[in-house]
Coordinates of C-alpha atoms and ligand atoms in Angstrom, one line a residue:
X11 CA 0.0 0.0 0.0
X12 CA 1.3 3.2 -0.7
X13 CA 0.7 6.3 1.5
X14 CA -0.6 9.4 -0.3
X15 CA -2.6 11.3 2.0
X16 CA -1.8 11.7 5.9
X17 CA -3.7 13.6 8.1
X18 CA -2.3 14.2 12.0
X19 CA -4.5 15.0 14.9
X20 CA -2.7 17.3 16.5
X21 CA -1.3 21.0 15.7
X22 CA 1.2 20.9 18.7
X23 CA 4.8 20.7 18.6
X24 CA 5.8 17.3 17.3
X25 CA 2.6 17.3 15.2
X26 CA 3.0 20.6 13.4
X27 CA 7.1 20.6 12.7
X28 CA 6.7 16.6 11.8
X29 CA 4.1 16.8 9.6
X30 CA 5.5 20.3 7.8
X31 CA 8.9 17.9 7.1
X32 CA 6.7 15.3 6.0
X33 CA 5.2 17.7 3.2
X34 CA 9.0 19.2 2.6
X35 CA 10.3 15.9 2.2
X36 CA 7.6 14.4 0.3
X37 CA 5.5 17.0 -2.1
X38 CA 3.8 13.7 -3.7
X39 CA 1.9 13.2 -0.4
X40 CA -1.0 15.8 1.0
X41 CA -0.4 16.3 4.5
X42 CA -3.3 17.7 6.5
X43 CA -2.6 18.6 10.2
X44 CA -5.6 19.2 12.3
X45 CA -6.7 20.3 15.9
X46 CA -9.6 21.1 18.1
X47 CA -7.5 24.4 18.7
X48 CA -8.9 27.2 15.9
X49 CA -6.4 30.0 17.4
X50 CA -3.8 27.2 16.9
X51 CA -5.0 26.7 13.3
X52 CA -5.1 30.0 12.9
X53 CA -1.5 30.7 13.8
X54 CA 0.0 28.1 11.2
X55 CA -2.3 29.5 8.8
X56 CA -0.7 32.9 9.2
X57 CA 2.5 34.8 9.4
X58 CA 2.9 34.1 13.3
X59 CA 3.2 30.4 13.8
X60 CA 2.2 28.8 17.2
X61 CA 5.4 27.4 17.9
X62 CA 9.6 28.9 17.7
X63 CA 11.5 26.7 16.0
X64 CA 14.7 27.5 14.2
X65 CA 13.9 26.9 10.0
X66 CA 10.2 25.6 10.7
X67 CA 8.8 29.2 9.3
X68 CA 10.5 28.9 6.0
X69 CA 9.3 25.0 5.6
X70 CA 5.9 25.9 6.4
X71 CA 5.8 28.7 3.9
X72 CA 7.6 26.5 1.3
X73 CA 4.7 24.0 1.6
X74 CA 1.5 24.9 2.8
X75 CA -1.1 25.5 0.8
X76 CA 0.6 23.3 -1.7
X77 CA 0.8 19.7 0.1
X78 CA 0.3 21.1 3.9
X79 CA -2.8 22.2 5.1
X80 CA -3.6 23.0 9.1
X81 CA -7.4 22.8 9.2
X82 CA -10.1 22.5 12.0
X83 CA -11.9 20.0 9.6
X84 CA -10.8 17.1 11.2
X85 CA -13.6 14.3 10.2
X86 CA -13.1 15.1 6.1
X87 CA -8.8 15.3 6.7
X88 CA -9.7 11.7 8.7
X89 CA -12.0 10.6 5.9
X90 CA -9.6 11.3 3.1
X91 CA -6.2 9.7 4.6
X92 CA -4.5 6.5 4.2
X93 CA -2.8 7.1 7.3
X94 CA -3.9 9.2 10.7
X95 CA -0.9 10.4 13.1
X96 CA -2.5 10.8 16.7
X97 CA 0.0 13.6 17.7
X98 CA -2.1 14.5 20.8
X99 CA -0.9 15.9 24.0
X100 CA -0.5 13.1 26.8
X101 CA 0.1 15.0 30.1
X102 CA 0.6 13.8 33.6
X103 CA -2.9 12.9 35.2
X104 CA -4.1 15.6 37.9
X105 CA -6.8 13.6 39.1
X106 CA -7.9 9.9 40.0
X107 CA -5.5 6.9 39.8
X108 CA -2.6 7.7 39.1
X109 CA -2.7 11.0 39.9
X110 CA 0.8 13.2 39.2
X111 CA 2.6 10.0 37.9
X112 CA 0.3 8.5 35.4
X113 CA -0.2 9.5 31.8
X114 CA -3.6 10.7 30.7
X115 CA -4.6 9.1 27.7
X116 CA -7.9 11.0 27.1
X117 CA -6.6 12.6 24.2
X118 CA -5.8 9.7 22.7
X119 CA -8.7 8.0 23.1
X120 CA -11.1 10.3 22.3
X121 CA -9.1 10.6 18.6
X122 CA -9.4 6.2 18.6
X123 CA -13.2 6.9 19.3
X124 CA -13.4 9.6 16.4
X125 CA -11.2 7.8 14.1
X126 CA -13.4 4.8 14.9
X127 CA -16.4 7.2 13.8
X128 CA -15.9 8.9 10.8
X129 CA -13.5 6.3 9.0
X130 CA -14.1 4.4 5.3
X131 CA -11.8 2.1 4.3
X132 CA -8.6 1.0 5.4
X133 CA -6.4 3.5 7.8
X134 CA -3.2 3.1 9.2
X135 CA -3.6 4.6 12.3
X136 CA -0.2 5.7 13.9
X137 CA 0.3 6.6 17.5
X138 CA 2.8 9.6 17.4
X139 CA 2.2 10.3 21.0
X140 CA 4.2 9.0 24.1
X141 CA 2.2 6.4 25.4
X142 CA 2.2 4.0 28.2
X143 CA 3.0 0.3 26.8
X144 CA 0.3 -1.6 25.5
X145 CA -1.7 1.7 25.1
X146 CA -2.1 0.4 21.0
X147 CA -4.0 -2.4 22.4
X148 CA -6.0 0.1 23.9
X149 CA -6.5 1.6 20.2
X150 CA -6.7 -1.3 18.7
X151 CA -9.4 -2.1 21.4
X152 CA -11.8 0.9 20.5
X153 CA -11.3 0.8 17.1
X154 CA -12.0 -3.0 16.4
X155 CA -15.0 -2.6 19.0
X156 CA -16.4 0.3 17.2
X157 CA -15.8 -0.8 13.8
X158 CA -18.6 -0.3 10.7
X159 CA -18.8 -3.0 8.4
X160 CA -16.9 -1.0 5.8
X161 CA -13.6 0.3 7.7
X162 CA -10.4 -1.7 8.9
X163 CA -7.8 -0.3 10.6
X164 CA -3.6 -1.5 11.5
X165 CA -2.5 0.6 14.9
X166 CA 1.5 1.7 14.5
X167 CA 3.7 2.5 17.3
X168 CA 6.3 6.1 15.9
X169 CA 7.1 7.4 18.6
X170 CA 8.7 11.0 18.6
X171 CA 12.6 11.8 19.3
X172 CA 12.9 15.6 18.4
X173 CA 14.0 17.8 21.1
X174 CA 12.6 21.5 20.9
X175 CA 14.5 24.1 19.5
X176 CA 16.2 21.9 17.6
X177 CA 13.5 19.9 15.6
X178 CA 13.7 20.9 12.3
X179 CA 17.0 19.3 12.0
X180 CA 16.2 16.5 14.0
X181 CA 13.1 15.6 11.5
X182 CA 15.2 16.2 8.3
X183 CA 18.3 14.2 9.9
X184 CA 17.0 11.9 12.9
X185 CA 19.1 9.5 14.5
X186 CA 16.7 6.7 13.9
X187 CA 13.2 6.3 13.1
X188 CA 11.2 4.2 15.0
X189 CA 8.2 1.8 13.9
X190 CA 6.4 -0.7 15.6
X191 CA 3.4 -2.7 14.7
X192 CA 1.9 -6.4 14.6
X193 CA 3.8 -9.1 13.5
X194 CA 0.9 -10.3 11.2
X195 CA 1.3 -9.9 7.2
X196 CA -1.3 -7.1 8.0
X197 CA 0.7 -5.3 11.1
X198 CA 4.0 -6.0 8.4
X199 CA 2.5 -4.0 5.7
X200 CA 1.8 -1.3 7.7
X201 CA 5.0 -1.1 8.5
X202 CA 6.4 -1.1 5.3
X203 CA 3.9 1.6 4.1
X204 CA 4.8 4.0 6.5
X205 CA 9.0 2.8 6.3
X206 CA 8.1 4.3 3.2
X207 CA 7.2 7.4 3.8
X208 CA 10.2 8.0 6.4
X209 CA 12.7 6.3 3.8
X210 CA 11.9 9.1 1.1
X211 CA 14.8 11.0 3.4
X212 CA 15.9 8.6 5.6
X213 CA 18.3 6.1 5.3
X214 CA 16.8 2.7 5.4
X215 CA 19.0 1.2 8.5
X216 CA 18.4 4.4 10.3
X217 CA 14.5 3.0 9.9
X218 CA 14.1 0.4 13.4
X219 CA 11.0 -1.9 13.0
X220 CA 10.4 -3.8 16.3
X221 CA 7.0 -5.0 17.7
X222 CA 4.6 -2.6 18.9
X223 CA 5.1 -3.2 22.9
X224 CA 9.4 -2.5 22.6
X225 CA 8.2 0.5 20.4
X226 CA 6.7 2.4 23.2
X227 CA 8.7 0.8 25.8
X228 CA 12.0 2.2 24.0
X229 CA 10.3 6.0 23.8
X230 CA 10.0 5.9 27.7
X231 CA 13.5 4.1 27.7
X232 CA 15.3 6.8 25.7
X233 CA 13.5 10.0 27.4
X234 CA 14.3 8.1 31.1
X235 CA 18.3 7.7 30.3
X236 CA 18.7 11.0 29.3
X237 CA 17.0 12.7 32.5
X238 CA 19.3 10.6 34.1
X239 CA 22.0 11.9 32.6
X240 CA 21.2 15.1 33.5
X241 CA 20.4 14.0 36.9
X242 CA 23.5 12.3 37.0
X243 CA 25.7 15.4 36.3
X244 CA 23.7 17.8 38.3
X245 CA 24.6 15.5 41.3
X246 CA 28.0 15.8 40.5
X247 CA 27.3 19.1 40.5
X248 CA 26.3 19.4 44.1
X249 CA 29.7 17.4 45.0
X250 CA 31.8 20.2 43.2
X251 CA 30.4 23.2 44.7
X252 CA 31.4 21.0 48.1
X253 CA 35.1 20.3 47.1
X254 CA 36.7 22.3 44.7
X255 CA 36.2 19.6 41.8
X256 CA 34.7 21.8 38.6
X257 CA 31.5 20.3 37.0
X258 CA 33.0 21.2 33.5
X259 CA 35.7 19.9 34.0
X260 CA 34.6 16.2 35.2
X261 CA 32.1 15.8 32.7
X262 CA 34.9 16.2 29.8
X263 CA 37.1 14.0 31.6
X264 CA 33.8 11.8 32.1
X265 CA 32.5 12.3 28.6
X266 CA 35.7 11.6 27.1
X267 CA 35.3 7.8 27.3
X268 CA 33.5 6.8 24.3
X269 CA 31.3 5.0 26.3
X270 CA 30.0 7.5 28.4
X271 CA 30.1 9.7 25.2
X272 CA 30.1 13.7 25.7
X273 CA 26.4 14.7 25.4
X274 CA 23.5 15.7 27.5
X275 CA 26.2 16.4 30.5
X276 CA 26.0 20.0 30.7
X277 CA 25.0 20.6 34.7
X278 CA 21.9 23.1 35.0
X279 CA 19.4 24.3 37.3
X280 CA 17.6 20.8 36.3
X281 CA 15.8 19.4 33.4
X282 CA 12.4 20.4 31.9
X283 CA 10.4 20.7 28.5
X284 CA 6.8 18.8 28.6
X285 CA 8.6 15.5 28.6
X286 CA 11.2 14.4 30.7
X287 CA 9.3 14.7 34.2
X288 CA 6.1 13.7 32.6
X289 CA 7.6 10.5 30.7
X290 CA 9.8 9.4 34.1
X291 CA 7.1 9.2 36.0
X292 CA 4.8 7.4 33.8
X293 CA 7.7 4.6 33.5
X294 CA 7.7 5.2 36.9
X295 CA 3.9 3.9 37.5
X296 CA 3.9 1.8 34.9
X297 CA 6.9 0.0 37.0
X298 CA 4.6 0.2 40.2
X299 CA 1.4 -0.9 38.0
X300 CA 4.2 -4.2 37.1
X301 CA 4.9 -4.6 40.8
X302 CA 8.0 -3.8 40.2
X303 CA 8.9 -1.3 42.9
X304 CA 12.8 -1.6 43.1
X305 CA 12.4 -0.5 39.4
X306 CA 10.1 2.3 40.0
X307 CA 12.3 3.6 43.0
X308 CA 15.4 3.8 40.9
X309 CA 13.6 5.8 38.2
X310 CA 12.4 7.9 40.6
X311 CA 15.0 9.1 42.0
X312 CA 16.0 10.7 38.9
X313 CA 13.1 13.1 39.1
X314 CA 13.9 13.7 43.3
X315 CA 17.3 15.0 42.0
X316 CA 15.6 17.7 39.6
X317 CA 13.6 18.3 41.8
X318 CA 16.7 19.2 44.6
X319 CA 18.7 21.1 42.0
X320 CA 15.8 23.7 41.5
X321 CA 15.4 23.9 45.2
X322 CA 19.4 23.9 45.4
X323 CA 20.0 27.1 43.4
X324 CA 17.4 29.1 44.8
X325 CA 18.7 28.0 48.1
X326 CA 22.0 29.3 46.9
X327 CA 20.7 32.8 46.1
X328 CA 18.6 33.4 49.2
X329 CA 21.5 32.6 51.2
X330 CA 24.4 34.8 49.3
X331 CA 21.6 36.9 50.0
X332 CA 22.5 36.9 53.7
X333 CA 19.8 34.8 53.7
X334 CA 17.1 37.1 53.4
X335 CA 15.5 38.1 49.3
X336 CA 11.9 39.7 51.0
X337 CA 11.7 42.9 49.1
X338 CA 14.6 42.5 47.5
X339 CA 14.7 42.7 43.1
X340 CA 15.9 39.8 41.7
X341 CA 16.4 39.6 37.8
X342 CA 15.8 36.5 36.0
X343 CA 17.3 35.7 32.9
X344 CA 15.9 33.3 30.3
X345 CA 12.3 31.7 31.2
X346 CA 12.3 29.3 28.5
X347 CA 13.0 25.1 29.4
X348 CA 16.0 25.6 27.2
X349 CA 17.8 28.0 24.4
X350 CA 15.8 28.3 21.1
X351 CA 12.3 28.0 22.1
X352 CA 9.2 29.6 23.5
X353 CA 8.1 26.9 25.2
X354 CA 8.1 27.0 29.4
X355 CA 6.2 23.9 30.1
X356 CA 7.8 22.1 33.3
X357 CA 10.8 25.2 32.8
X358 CA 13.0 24.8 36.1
X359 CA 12.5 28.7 35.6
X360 CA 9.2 28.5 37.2
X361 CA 10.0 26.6 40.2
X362 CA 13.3 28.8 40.7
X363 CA 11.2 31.9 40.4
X364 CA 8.5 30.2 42.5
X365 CA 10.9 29.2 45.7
X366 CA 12.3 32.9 45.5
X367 CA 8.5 34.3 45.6
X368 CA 7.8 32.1 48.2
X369 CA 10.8 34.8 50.3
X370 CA 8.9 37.5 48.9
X371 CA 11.6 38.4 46.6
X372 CA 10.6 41.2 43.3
X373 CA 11.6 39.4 40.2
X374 CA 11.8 41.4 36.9
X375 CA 12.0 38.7 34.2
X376 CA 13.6 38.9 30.7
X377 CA 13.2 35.8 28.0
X378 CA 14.0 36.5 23.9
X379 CA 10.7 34.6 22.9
X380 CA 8.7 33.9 25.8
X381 CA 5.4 36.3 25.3
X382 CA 4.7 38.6 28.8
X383 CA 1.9 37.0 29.1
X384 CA 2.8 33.5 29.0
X385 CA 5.1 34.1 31.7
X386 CA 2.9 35.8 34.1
X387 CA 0.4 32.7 33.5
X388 CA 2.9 30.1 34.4
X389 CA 3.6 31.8 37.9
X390 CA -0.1 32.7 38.6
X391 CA -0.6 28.6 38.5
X392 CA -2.2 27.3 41.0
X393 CA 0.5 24.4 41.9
X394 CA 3.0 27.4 41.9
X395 CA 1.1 29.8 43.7
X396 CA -1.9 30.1 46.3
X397 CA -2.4 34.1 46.1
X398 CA -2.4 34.8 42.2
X399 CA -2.6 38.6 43.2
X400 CA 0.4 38.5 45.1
X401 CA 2.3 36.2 42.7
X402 CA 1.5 39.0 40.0
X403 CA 2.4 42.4 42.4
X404 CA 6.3 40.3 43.0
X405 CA 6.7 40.3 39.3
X406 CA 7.6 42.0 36.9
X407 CA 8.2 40.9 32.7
X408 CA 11.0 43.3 30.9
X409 CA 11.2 44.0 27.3
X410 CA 15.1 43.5 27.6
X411 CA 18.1 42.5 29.7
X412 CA 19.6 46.1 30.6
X413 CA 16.1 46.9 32.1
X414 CA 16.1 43.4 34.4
X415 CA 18.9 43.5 35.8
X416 CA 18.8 47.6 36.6
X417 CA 18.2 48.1 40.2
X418 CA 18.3 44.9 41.1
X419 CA 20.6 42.6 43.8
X420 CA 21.2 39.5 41.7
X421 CA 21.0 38.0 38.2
X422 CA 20.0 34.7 38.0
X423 CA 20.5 32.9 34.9
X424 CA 17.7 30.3 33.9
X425 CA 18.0 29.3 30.2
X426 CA 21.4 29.3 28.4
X427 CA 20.2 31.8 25.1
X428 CA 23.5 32.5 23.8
X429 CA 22.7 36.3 24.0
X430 CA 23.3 36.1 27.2
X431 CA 26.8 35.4 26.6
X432 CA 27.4 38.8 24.9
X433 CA 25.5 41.4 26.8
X434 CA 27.6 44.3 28.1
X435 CA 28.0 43.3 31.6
X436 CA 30.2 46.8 32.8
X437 CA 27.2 48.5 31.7
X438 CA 25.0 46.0 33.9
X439 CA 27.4 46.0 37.0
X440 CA 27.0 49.9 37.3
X441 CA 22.6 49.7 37.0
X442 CA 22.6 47.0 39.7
X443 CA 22.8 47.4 43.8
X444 CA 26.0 46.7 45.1
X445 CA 27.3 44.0 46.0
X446 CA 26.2 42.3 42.5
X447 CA 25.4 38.9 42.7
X448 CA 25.8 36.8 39.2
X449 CA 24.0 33.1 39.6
X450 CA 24.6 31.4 36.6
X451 CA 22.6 28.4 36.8
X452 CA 23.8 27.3 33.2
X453 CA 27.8 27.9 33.8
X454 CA 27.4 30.1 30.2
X455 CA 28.7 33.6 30.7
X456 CA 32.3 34.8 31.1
X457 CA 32.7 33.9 34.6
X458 CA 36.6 35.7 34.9
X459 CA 35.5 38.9 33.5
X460 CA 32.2 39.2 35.7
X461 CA 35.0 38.7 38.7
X462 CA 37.6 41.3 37.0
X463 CA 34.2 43.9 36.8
X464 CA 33.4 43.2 40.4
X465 CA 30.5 40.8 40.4
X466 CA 30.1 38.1 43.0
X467 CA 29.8 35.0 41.4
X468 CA 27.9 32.1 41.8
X469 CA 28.3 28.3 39.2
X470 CA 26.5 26.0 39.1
X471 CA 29.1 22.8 39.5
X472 CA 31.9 25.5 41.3
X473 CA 33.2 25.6 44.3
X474 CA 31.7 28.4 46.4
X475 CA 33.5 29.8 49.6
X476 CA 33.1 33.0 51.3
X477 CA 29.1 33.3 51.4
X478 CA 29.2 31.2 48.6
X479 CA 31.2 32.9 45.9
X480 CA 32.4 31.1 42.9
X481 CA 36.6 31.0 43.2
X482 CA 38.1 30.5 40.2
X483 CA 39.8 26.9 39.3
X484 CA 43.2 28.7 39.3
X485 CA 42.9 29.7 43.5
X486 CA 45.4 27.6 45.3
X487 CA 43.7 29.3 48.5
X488 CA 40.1 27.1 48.4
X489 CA 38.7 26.8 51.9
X490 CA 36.3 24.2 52.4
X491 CA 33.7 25.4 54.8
X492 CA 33.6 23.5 57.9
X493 CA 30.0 21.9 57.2
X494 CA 31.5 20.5 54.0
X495 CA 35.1 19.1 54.6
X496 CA 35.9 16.0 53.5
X497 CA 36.0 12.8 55.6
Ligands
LIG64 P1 0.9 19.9 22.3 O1 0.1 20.1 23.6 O2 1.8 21.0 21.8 O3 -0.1 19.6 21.1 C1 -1.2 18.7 21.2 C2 -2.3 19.3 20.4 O4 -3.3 18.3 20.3 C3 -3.0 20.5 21.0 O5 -2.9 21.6 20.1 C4 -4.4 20.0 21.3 O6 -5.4 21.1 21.0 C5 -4.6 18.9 20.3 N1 -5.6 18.0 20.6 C6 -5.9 17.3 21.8 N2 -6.9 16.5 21.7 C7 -7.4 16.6 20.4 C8 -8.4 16.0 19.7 N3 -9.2 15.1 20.3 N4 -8.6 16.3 18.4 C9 -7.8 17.3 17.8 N5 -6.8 17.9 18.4 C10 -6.6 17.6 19.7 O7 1.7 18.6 22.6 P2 3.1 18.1 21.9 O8 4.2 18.8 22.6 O9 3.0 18.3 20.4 O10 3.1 16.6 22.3 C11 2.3 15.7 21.6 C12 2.8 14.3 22.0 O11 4.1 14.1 21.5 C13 2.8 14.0 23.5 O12 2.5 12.7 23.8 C14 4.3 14.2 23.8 O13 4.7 13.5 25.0 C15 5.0 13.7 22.6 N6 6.3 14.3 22.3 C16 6.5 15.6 22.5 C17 7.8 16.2 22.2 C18 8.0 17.6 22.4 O14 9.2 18.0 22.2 N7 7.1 18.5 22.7 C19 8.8 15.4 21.7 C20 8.5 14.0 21.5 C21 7.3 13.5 21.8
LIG65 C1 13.5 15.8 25.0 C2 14.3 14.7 24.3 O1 15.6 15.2 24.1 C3 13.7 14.4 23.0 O2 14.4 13.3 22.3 C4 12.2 13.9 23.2 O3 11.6 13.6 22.0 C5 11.5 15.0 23.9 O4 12.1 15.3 25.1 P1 13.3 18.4 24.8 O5 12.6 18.3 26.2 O6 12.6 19.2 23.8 O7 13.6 16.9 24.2 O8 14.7 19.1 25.0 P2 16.1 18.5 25.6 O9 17.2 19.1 24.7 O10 16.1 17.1 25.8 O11 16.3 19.3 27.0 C6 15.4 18.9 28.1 C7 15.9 19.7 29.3 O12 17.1 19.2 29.8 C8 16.0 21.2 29.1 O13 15.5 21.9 30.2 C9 17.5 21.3 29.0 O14 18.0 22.6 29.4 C10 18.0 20.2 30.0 N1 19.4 19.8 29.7 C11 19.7 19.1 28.6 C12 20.3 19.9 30.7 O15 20.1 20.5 31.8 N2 21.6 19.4 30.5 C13 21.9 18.8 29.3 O16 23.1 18.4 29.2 C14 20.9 18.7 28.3

């Protein structure tokens, strides 16, 4: 069977950057994304997409209209396609079983039931969604059990590997692709038909085919290890700032074994983005729902230690605070999960911000593509904040660096924009209170020449003395504070 229409619930970020390098890639096949979401239609239909991703603007304008449409039409784009991507949001569950650990499938399902619904024919239906294992027999389940006499359906396993900010490049040059489906002729032909697809860019042994169960399994896997390497470093971390040992400097020495290999081991204020936390803990009570709770433990603790290294750095700048930020202006820099994207969804930013809220600290808050808006609803959440009124009199969104840090005590750097890197920080050193405090919770800026200006400054991953000043590597006069010398 060959695949030459596609339609993808979903206008999100791994449906709407997917599906627009499926149209690129492909301009033989019609690609229709569609959403419950009109303003979200609306925005890929204009100038202003939903979503900041670097090269997705020009790819969308290269296509759409042409082979890419974003519609709110969902039943005729499900009607018309060979093959339906379920690109729907799966968040953590906030209520019933499984409550904050389990993902909630709802989504999904209610796409099975409309697929189920509207669909002639034959459709490949492809779960592009993270998913808890054996959630395609729960597909399968609905769509075989609500099946009209003229429609059949094969459920596929893709799972999605981009990383925002980032994704474009990732789609057109992915490290593998993923498929998994039945073993049957059937399952194997569906397969095959969407192999197809992928392998009109991809290289065919970059194309993995497994069974459907160590499909969804292996998306879990892969999001899981790399938290933990991030949790891992950001422990390491900790053990720096106690001895004099540099967080930089280990992971290279670290990284530099070709089996350890030299990515994801930058030390930060923790991980976040709308899957790590949410995709731990749903292997997390999937483990628990096994009886397996050894397992479930061990992945958990990767999320305890993100969790510690947000409370860690505020911890850090209320106490070089002389332990006190009530009143006291604090500018954030970067709100962002990471560099290159407007998306704040689980950003440590928020729980940093939150903790130094919770002291009553002003915080003036700059981020390159995070809208005002979007920031002040993040910290007016209720799990962040019990007295939305107050939340919104402590802060305080600025169109630009210069103006966030003037006035204020401390700097505390959230997201590593590279920006940031460059900004004239003479001219920042004379707007700010004195003594200036630098927390860079990223270790990106020029950490010598904020010294030389006459910042106090704070590493993640460096030893701190003094208050908890940064020292440089080259000090042969490191004093351990008592509470932290080594046995
Ligand atoms: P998102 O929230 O950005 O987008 C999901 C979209 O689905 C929303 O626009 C929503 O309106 C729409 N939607 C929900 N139910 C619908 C329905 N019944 N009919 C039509 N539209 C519906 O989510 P996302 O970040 O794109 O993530 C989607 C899935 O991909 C999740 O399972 C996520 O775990 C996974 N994933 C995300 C990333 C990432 O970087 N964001 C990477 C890999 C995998
Ligand atoms: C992640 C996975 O990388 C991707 O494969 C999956 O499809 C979706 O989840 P994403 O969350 O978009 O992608 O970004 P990623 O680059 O993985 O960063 C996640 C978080 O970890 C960010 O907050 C980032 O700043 C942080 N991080 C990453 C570190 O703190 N240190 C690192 O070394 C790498």
């Amino acid at each position: 069977m060959e695949v030459k229409k596609i339609c993808c619930i979903g206008a999100g970020y791994v449906g709407g950057p997917t599906c627009s390098v499926i149209a690129y890639k492909c301009p033989d096949i019609i690609v229709t994304v569609v959403d419950l979401n009109k303003d979200r239609i609306n925005a890929w239909n204009s100038k202003d997409l939903p979503i900041y991703e670097p090269g997705l603007q020009e790819i969308v304008e290269e296509r759409r209209g042409k082979n890419l449409f974003f519609s709110t039409n969902i039943d005729d784009a499900i009607i018309s396609a060979d093959l339906i991507f379920i690109s729907v949001n799966t968040p953590t569950k906030t209520y019933g079983v499984g409550k904050g650990r389990a993902a909630d499938l709802k989504y999904v399902e209610s796409c099975a039931r409309h697929i189920a619904e509207v669909a002639t024919g034959f459709k490949i239906v492809v779960e592009k969604s993270t998913v808890p294992v054996r959630a395609a027999a729960s597909i399968s389940n609905i769509l075989s059990s609500n099946t009209k006499s003229n429609s059949s359906f094969q459920v596929l396993s893709n799972p999605e590997f981009l990383a925002e900010g980032t994704a474009v490049t990732n789609l057109i040059d992915p490290d593998r692709v993923l498929i998994g489906g039945e073993t049957s002729v059937e399952g194997q032909a569906a397969i095959e038909a969407l192999s197809n697809v992928y392998s009109k860019w991809v290289a065919r042994d970059r194309i993995i085919k497994t069974n459907t169960w160590s499909s969804e399994l292996s998306k879990l896997a892969a999001n899981a290890f790399l938290a933990q390497r991030i949790s891992s470093i950001n422990s390491m971390s900790a053990i720096c700032e106690a001895t004099g040992a540099d967080v930089t400097e280990v992971a290279n020495a670290v990284g530099r074994d070709s089996r350890i290999g030299n990515k994801f081991l930058q030390a930060s204020i923790g991980f976040g983005g709308s899957c790590f936390q949410k995709d731990v803990l749903n292997l997390v009570y999937l483990c628990e729902a096994l009886n397996l709770p050894e397992v479930a433990n061990y992945w958990q603790q990767v999320i305890e230690i993100n969790n510690y290294q947000r409370r860690r750095f505020a911890n850090q700048i209320i106490g070089s605070l002389y332990n006190t930020v009530y009143g006291k202006q604090i500018a954030l820099l970067g709100f962002a999960f990471k560099k290159d994207t407007g998306d704040t969804r689980e950003s440590s930013a928020i729980y940093v911000a939150k903790y130094l809220m919770d002291e009553g600290a002003h915080l003036k808050i700059f981020d390159p593509k995070v809208p005002r808006k979007q920031i002040i609803t993040e910290l007016q959440h209720p799990t962040i904040t019990d007295c939305p009124e107050k939340a919104r009199e402590l802060i305080e969104v600025s169109g630009d660096p210069y103006t966030a840090c003037a006035g204020s005590h401390a700097i505390a750097v959230c997201t590593e924009w590279d920006q940031f890197k460059l900004l004239d920080f003479k001219k920042i050193y004379d707007s700010m209170l004195k003594p200036a405090f630098v927390f860079d919770g990223r270790g990106i800026l020029p950490h010598q020449k904020l010294l030389d200006i006459g910042f106090k400054v704070s590493v993640i991953g460096k030893h701190r003395e003094n208050g908890g000043m940064f020292k440089s590597a080259s000090s042969n006069n490191i004093l351990l504070p008592s509470s932290r010398v080594l046995p």
